mmCIF file of C-alpha atoms in Angstrom:
data_model
loop_
_atom_site.group_PDB
_atom_site.id
_atom_site.type_symbol
_atom_site.label_atom_id
_atom_site.label_comp_id
_atom_site.label_asym_id
_atom_site.label_seq_id
_atom_site.Cartn_x
_atom_site.Cartn_y
_atom_site.Cartn_z
ATOM 1 C CA MET A 1 96.587 84.930 91.406
ATOM 2 C CA ILE A 2 99.099 82.523 92.902
ATOM 3 C CA ASP A 3 101.761 85.249 92.975
ATOM 4 C CA LYS A 4 99.416 87.655 94.746
ATOM 5 C CA SER A 5 98.461 85.129 97.428
ATOM 6 C CA ARG A 6 102.132 84.247 97.899
ATOM 7 C CA ILE A 7 102.927 87.939 98.426
ATOM 8 C CA ILE A 8 100.102 88.230 100.967
ATOM 9 C CA TRP A 9 101.328 85.190 102.928
ATOM 10 C CA LYS A 10 104.909 86.489 102.900
ATOM 11 C CA GLY A 11 103.681 89.826 104.267
ATOM 12 C CA ILE A 12 101.736 88.096 107.039
ATOM 13 C CA GLY A 13 104.759 85.953 107.854
ATOM 14 C CA MET A 14 107.024 89.009 107.973
ATOM 15 C CA LEU A 15 104.646 90.773 110.339
ATOM 16 C CA LEU A 16 104.390 87.757 112.642
ATOM 17 C CA ALA A 17 108.154 87.292 112.672
ATOM 18 C CA TYR A 18 108.685 90.973 113.423
ATOM 19 C CA GLY A 19 106.184 90.811 116.288
ATOM 20 C CA VAL A 20 107.824 87.761 117.834
ATOM 21 C CA ILE A 21 111.311 89.241 117.542
ATOM 22 C CA MET A 22 110.282 92.592 119.027
ATOM 23 C CA THR A 23 108.406 90.884 121.865
ATOM 24 C CA ALA A 24 111.424 88.742 122.712
ATOM 25 C CA VAL A 25 113.837 91.678 122.543
ATOM 26 C CA ILE A 26 111.728 93.950 124.738
ATOM 27 C CA TYR A 27 110.913 91.130 127.173
ATOM 28 C CA PHE A 28 114.479 89.895 127.669
ATOM 29 C CA LEU A 29 116.128 93.322 127.707
ATOM 30 C CA ASN A 30 113.749 94.490 130.428
ATOM 31 C CA GLY A 31 114.360 91.766 132.975
ATOM 32 C CA CYS A 32 111.777 89.266 131.724
ATOM 33 C CA SER A 33 108.824 91.372 132.763
ATOM 34 C CA PHE A 34 106.202 93.510 131.103
ATOM 35 C CA ASN A 35 104.546 96.549 132.538
ATOM 36 C CA ARG A 36 102.389 99.203 130.976
ATOM 37 C CA TRP A 37 105.256 101.217 129.460
ATOM 38 C CA LYS A 38 106.895 98.176 127.934
ATOM 39 C CA VAL A 39 103.603 97.313 126.278
ATOM 40 C CA VAL A 40 103.398 100.867 124.910
ATOM 41 C CA THR A 41 106.947 100.526 123.557
ATOM 42 C CA TRP A 42 106.051 97.187 121.972
ATOM 43 C CA ALA A 43 102.929 98.717 120.416
ATOM 44 C CA MET A 44 105.010 101.513 118.874
ATOM 45 C CA PHE A 45 107.440 99.001 117.392
ATOM 46 C CA MET A 46 104.523 96.944 116.059
ATOM 47 C CA ALA A 47 102.974 100.021 114.455
ATOM 48 C CA PHE A 48 106.309 100.622 112.730
ATOM 49 C CA GLY A 49 106.412 96.949 111.665
ATOM 50 C CA ILE A 50 102.904 97.119 110.244
ATOM 51 C CA TRP A 51 103.853 100.238 108.299
ATOM 52 C CA GLN A 52 106.991 98.569 106.923
ATOM 53 C CA CYS A 53 105.055 95.445 105.893
ATOM 54 C CA TYR A 54 102.453 97.628 104.206
ATOM 55 C CA ARG A 55 105.165 99.488 102.269
ATOM 56 C CA TRP A 56 106.734 96.164 101.233
ATOM 57 C CA PHE A 57 103.333 94.792 100.164
ATOM 58 C CA GLN A 58 102.565 97.922 98.121
ATOM 59 C CA SER A 59 105.892 97.740 96.274
ATOM 60 C CA LYS A 60 105.439 94.025 95.533
ATOM 61 C CA SER A 61 101.863 94.599 94.356
ATOM 62 C CA GLU A 62 103.041 97.343 92.004
ATOM 63 C CA GLU A 63 105.750 95.040 90.623
ATOM 64 C CA LEU A 64 103.162 92.311 90.092
ATOM 65 C CA ASN A 65 100.770 94.722 88.359
ATOM 66 C CA ASP A 66 103.579 95.957 86.102
ATOM 67 C CA LYS A 67 104.354 92.357 85.110
ATOM 68 C CA GLU A 68 100.730 91.649 84.194
ATOM 69 C CA ILE A 69 100.424 94.655 81.882
#
């Protein structure tokens, strides 16, 4: 159970870090301003980040399940 909760917290941390990095990159590369299209771009990058974190979580969960068997 400890390994599973550790994996969950790492996934949440990865998602938060990805969100902060993408926000900073989009914000600073676009003249320190946000408009509607920059928010749409950020949302697309976040959707990709969520998908990547989900894939990572699934692979780690499968590894953990294989260890338990």
